[in-house]
Amino acid sequence: LSGFHFEFSEGGRWARSKYTCSKAGGAPVVMEPSTLIEPLIQTTEGLFCPKTLDAHTGRYDYENAVTGDKLVFQRSGSWCVGSDCSSAVGGANPIGVLMTTHEVVNVTDFDGKFEAKGVPGMGGSSAGDLAKKLKA
């Protein structure tokens, strides 16, 4: 491992890391999460799916697939999960809505393709060639 960079949101809503493998040969390295820090997870977080259509507003009410919490549109124009409500934003769906402790984002299928790029060549084979590149 030749580099590691960790980023997180100030509100504690997300975290990500990026690492760089060393260019030298050796034992393979694997980055694997070992634990989940439960206090960082809100009980109302999770995947909310459209459940019922509200007859008054014409908008869907969403339900957390695990906890049963509901994300609903209020007639005041705000979206709420329990007592946590956004400002009056309206909108046909809650995508992009910010609440006190939540942000509603769209879930997409990630179909990225990771491929090894190999070790970049130095272009020359002598120490003199390397010295010239370093001076340039």
PDB file of C-alpha atoms in Angstrom:
ATOM      1  CA  LEU A   1       0.000   0.000   0.000  1.00  0.00           C
ATOM      2  CA  SER A   2       1.627   3.259  -1.087  1.00  0.00           C
ATOM      3  CA  GLY A   3      -1.216   5.698  -0.406  1.00  0.00           C
ATOM      4  CA  PHE A   4      -4.478   5.972   1.484  1.00  0.00           C
ATOM      5  CA  HIS A   5      -6.973   8.868   1.504  1.00  0.00           C
ATOM      6  CA  PHE A   6     -10.088   8.983   3.707  1.00  0.00           C
ATOM      7  CA  GLU A   7     -12.930  11.507   3.297  1.00  0.00           C
ATOM      8  CA  PHE A   8     -16.126  12.013   5.270  1.00  0.00           C
ATOM      9  CA  SER A   9     -18.962  14.501   5.432  1.00  0.00           C
ATOM     10  CA  GLU A  10     -19.042  16.996   8.285  1.00  0.00           C
ATOM     11  CA  GLY A  11     -22.545  15.829   9.168  1.00  0.00           C
ATOM     12  CA  GLY A  12     -21.413  12.196   9.287  1.00  0.00           C
ATOM     13  CA  ARG A  13     -23.727  11.193   6.448  1.00  0.00           C
ATOM     14  CA  TRP A  14     -21.125   9.500   4.258  1.00  0.00           C
ATOM     15  CA  ALA A  15     -17.539   8.306   4.209  1.00  0.00           C
ATOM     16  CA  ARG A  16     -15.299   6.983   1.466  1.00  0.00           C
ATOM     17  CA  SER A  17     -11.716   5.910   1.083  1.00  0.00           C
ATOM     18  CA  LYS A  18      -9.293   5.629  -1.782  1.00  0.00           C
ATOM     19  CA  TYR A  19      -6.088   3.667  -1.758  1.00  0.00           C
ATOM     20  CA  THR A  20      -3.133   3.221  -4.090  1.00  0.00           C
ATOM     21  CA  CYS A  21      -1.213  -0.010  -4.387  1.00  0.00           C
ATOM     22  CA  SER A  22       2.548   0.156  -4.430  1.00  0.00           C
ATOM     23  CA  LYS A  23       4.362  -0.287  -7.710  1.00  0.00           C
ATOM     24  CA  ALA A  24       6.756  -2.802  -6.229  1.00  0.00           C
ATOM     25  CA  GLY A  25       5.911  -6.494  -6.328  1.00  0.00           C
ATOM     26  CA  GLY A  26       5.015  -8.348  -3.161  1.00  0.00           C
ATOM     27  CA  ALA A  27       2.163  -9.889  -1.281  1.00  0.00           C
ATOM     28  CA  PRO A  28      -1.316  -8.889  -2.485  1.00  0.00           C
ATOM     29  CA  VAL A  29      -3.236  -6.423  -0.295  1.00  0.00           C
ATOM     30  CA  VAL A  30      -7.009  -6.386   0.228  1.00  0.00           C
ATOM     31  CA  MET A  31      -9.050  -3.565   1.794  1.00  0.00           C
ATOM     32  CA  GLU A  32     -11.992  -5.164   3.561  1.00  0.00           C
ATOM     33  CA  PRO A  33     -14.373  -3.527   6.043  1.00  0.00           C
ATOM     34  CA  SER A  34     -14.248  -5.291   9.367  1.00  0.00           C
ATOM     35  CA  THR A  35     -17.014  -3.698  11.436  1.00  0.00           C
ATOM     36  CA  LEU A  36     -19.988  -1.390  11.228  1.00  0.00           C
ATOM     37  CA  ILE A  37     -20.137   1.497  13.678  1.00  0.00           C
ATOM     38  CA  GLU A  38     -23.761   1.296  14.824  1.00  0.00           C
ATOM     39  CA  PRO A  39     -23.923   4.745  16.555  1.00  0.00           C
ATOM     40  CA  LEU A  40     -23.276   6.432  13.186  1.00  0.00           C
ATOM     41  CA  ILE A  41     -26.388   4.876  11.647  1.00  0.00           C
ATOM     42  CA  GLN A  42     -29.720   6.596  12.250  1.00  0.00           C
ATOM     43  CA  THR A  43     -32.645   4.285  12.953  1.00  0.00           C
ATOM     44  CA  THR A  44     -34.642   5.966  10.183  1.00  0.00           C
ATOM     45  CA  GLU A  45     -31.939   5.527   7.522  1.00  0.00           C
ATOM     46  CA  GLY A  46     -32.404   2.946   4.835  1.00  0.00           C
ATOM     47  CA  LEU A  47     -34.129   2.166   1.596  1.00  0.00           C
ATOM     48  CA  PHE A  48     -37.545   3.812   1.216  1.00  0.00           C
ATOM     49  CA  CYS A  49     -39.855   2.334  -1.414  1.00  0.00           C
ATOM     50  CA  PRO A  50     -43.106   3.811  -2.809  1.00  0.00           C
ATOM     51  CA  LYS A  51     -45.944   2.240  -0.834  1.00  0.00           C
ATOM     52  CA  THR A  52     -49.236   4.056  -1.318  1.00  0.00           C
ATOM     53  CA  LEU A  53     -50.532   6.965  -3.356  1.00  0.00           C
ATOM     54  CA  ASP A  54     -51.855   9.877  -1.281  1.00  0.00           C
ATOM     55  CA  ALA A  55     -55.339  10.725  -2.545  1.00  0.00           C
ATOM     56  CA  HIS A  56     -55.085  14.405  -1.519  1.00  0.00           C
ATOM     57  CA  THR A  57     -51.660  15.306  -2.931  1.00  0.00           C
ATOM     58  CA  GLY A  58     -51.209  12.698  -5.679  1.00  0.00           C
ATOM     59  CA  ARG A  59     -47.722  11.926  -4.329  1.00  0.00           C
ATOM     60  CA  TYR A  60     -46.448   8.571  -3.145  1.00  0.00           C
ATOM     61  CA  ASP A  61     -45.895   7.820   0.532  1.00  0.00           C
ATOM     62  CA  TYR A  62     -42.619   5.929   0.939  1.00  0.00           C
ATOM     63  CA  GLU A  63     -41.865   3.224   3.506  1.00  0.00           C
ATOM     64  CA  ASN A  64     -38.526   2.029   4.890  1.00  0.00           C
ATOM     65  CA  ALA A  65     -38.135  -1.579   3.778  1.00  0.00           C
ATOM     66  CA  VAL A  66     -36.562  -2.603   7.118  1.00  0.00           C
ATOM     67  CA  THR A  67     -37.976  -0.386   9.869  1.00  0.00           C
ATOM     68  CA  GLY A  68     -41.379   0.555   8.441  1.00  0.00           C
ATOM     69  CA  ASP A  69     -40.725   4.305   8.938  1.00  0.00           C
ATOM     70  CA  LYS A  70     -42.667   6.451   6.487  1.00  0.00           C
ATOM     71  CA  LEU A  71     -41.484   9.331   4.296  1.00  0.00           C
ATOM     72  CA  VAL A  72     -44.568  11.408   3.511  1.00  0.00           C
ATOM     73  CA  PHE A  73     -45.428  14.708   1.847  1.00  0.00           C
ATOM     74  CA  GLN A  74     -47.224  17.224   4.067  1.00  0.00           C
ATOM     75  CA  ARG A  75     -49.766  19.673   2.697  1.00  0.00           C
ATOM     76  CA  SER A  76     -47.458  22.461   3.929  1.00  0.00           C
ATOM     77  CA  GLY A  77     -45.027  21.480   1.141  1.00  0.00           C
ATOM     78  CA  SER A  78     -42.469  19.658   3.289  1.00  0.00           C
ATOM     79  CA  TRP A  79     -41.367  16.004   3.277  1.00  0.00           C
ATOM     80  CA  CYS A  80     -41.116  14.244   6.657  1.00  0.00           C
ATOM     81  CA  VAL A  81     -39.762  11.068   8.233  1.00  0.00           C
ATOM     82  CA  GLY A  82     -41.447  11.050  11.632  1.00  0.00           C
ATOM     83  CA  SER A  83     -40.798  14.455  13.204  1.00  0.00           C
ATOM     84  CA  ASP A  84     -37.809  15.213  10.928  1.00  0.00           C
ATOM     85  CA  CYS A  85     -39.154  17.480   8.168  1.00  0.00           C
ATOM     86  CA  SER A  86     -37.665  19.451   5.309  1.00  0.00           C
ATOM     87  CA  SER A  87     -38.450  23.049   4.552  1.00  0.00           C
ATOM     88  CA  ALA A  88     -41.408  23.593   2.209  1.00  0.00           C
ATOM     89  CA  VAL A  89     -39.973  22.485  -1.134  1.00  0.00           C
ATOM     90  CA  GLY A  90     -42.922  20.862  -2.903  1.00  0.00           C
ATOM     91  CA  GLY A  91     -41.919  18.580  -5.719  1.00  0.00           C
ATOM     92  CA  ALA A  92     -43.507  15.473  -7.139  1.00  0.00           C
ATOM     93  CA  ASN A  93     -40.953  13.237  -5.397  1.00  0.00           C
ATOM     94  CA  PRO A  94     -38.530  13.726  -2.497  1.00  0.00           C
ATOM     95  CA  ILE A  95     -35.269  13.241  -4.447  1.00  0.00           C
ATOM     96  CA  GLY A  96     -32.770  15.905  -3.345  1.00  0.00           C
ATOM     97  CA  VAL A  97     -34.757  16.965  -0.263  1.00  0.00           C
ATOM     98  CA  LEU A  98     -32.670  17.942   2.786  1.00  0.00           C
ATOM     99  CA  MET A  99     -34.025  17.362   6.267  1.00  0.00           C
ATOM    100  CA  THR A 100     -32.380  17.981   9.633  1.00  0.00           C
ATOM    101  CA  THR A 101     -30.699  14.572   9.798  1.00  0.00           C
ATOM    102  CA  HIS A 102     -31.417  13.112   6.351  1.00  0.00           C
ATOM    103  CA  GLU A 103     -30.893  13.714   2.677  1.00  0.00           C
ATOM    104  CA  VAL A 104     -32.987  11.886   0.110  1.00  0.00           C
ATOM    105  CA  VAL A 105     -30.919  10.528  -2.784  1.00  0.00           C
ATOM    106  CA  ASN A 106     -31.736   8.307  -5.722  1.00  0.00           C
ATOM    107  CA  VAL A 107     -30.396   4.750  -5.609  1.00  0.00           C
ATOM    108  CA  THR A 108     -28.860   3.485  -8.832  1.00  0.00           C
ATOM    109  CA  ASP A 109     -27.314   0.209  -9.906  1.00  0.00           C
ATOM    110  CA  PHE A 110     -23.555   0.633  -9.886  1.00  0.00           C
ATOM    111  CA  ASP A 111     -22.142  -1.325 -12.766  1.00  0.00           C
ATOM    112  CA  GLY A 112     -18.584   0.004 -12.744  1.00  0.00           C
ATOM    113  CA  LYS A 113     -15.846  -2.090 -14.232  1.00  0.00           C
ATOM    114  CA  PHE A 114     -12.519  -2.116 -12.424  1.00  0.00           C
ATOM    115  CA  GLU A 115      -9.542  -3.311 -14.400  1.00  0.00           C
ATOM    116  CA  ALA A 116      -5.877  -3.385 -13.567  1.00  0.00           C
ATOM    117  CA  LYS A 117      -3.830  -0.863 -15.510  1.00  0.00           C
ATOM    118  CA  GLY A 118      -0.469  -2.363 -14.617  1.00  0.00           C
ATOM    119  CA  VAL A 119       2.729  -0.650 -13.596  1.00  0.00           C
ATOM    120  CA  PRO A 120       3.668   2.344 -15.794  1.00  0.00           C
ATOM    121  CA  GLY A 121       6.911   1.948 -17.699  1.00  0.00           C
ATOM    122  CA  MET A 122       9.886   4.215 -17.047  1.00  0.00           C
ATOM    123  CA  GLY A 123      10.699   4.565 -20.756  1.00  0.00           C
ATOM    124  CA  GLY A 124      14.420   3.997 -20.254  1.00  0.00           C
ATOM    125  CA  SER A 125      16.475   1.356 -18.579  1.00  0.00           C
ATOM    126  CA  SER A 126      19.539   3.156 -17.264  1.00  0.00           C
ATOM    127  CA  ALA A 127      20.111   5.313 -14.216  1.00  0.00           C
ATOM    128  CA  GLY A 128      21.189   8.135 -16.547  1.00  0.00           C
ATOM    129  CA  ASP A 129      17.802   8.113 -18.274  1.00  0.00           C
ATOM    130  CA  LEU A 130      16.091   8.284 -14.870  1.00  0.00           C
ATOM    131  CA  ALA A 131      18.313  11.218 -13.797  1.00  0.00           C
ATOM    132  CA  LYS A 132      17.407  13.109 -17.000  1.00  0.00           C
ATOM    133  CA  LYS A 133      13.687  12.599 -16.340  1.00  0.00           C
ATOM    134  CA  LEU A 134      14.017  13.797 -12.775  1.00  0.00           C
ATOM    135  CA  LYS A 135      15.848  16.968 -13.855  1.00  0.00           C
ATOM    136  CA  ALA A 136      13.240  17.778 -16.507  1.00  0.00           C
TER     137      ALA A 136
END
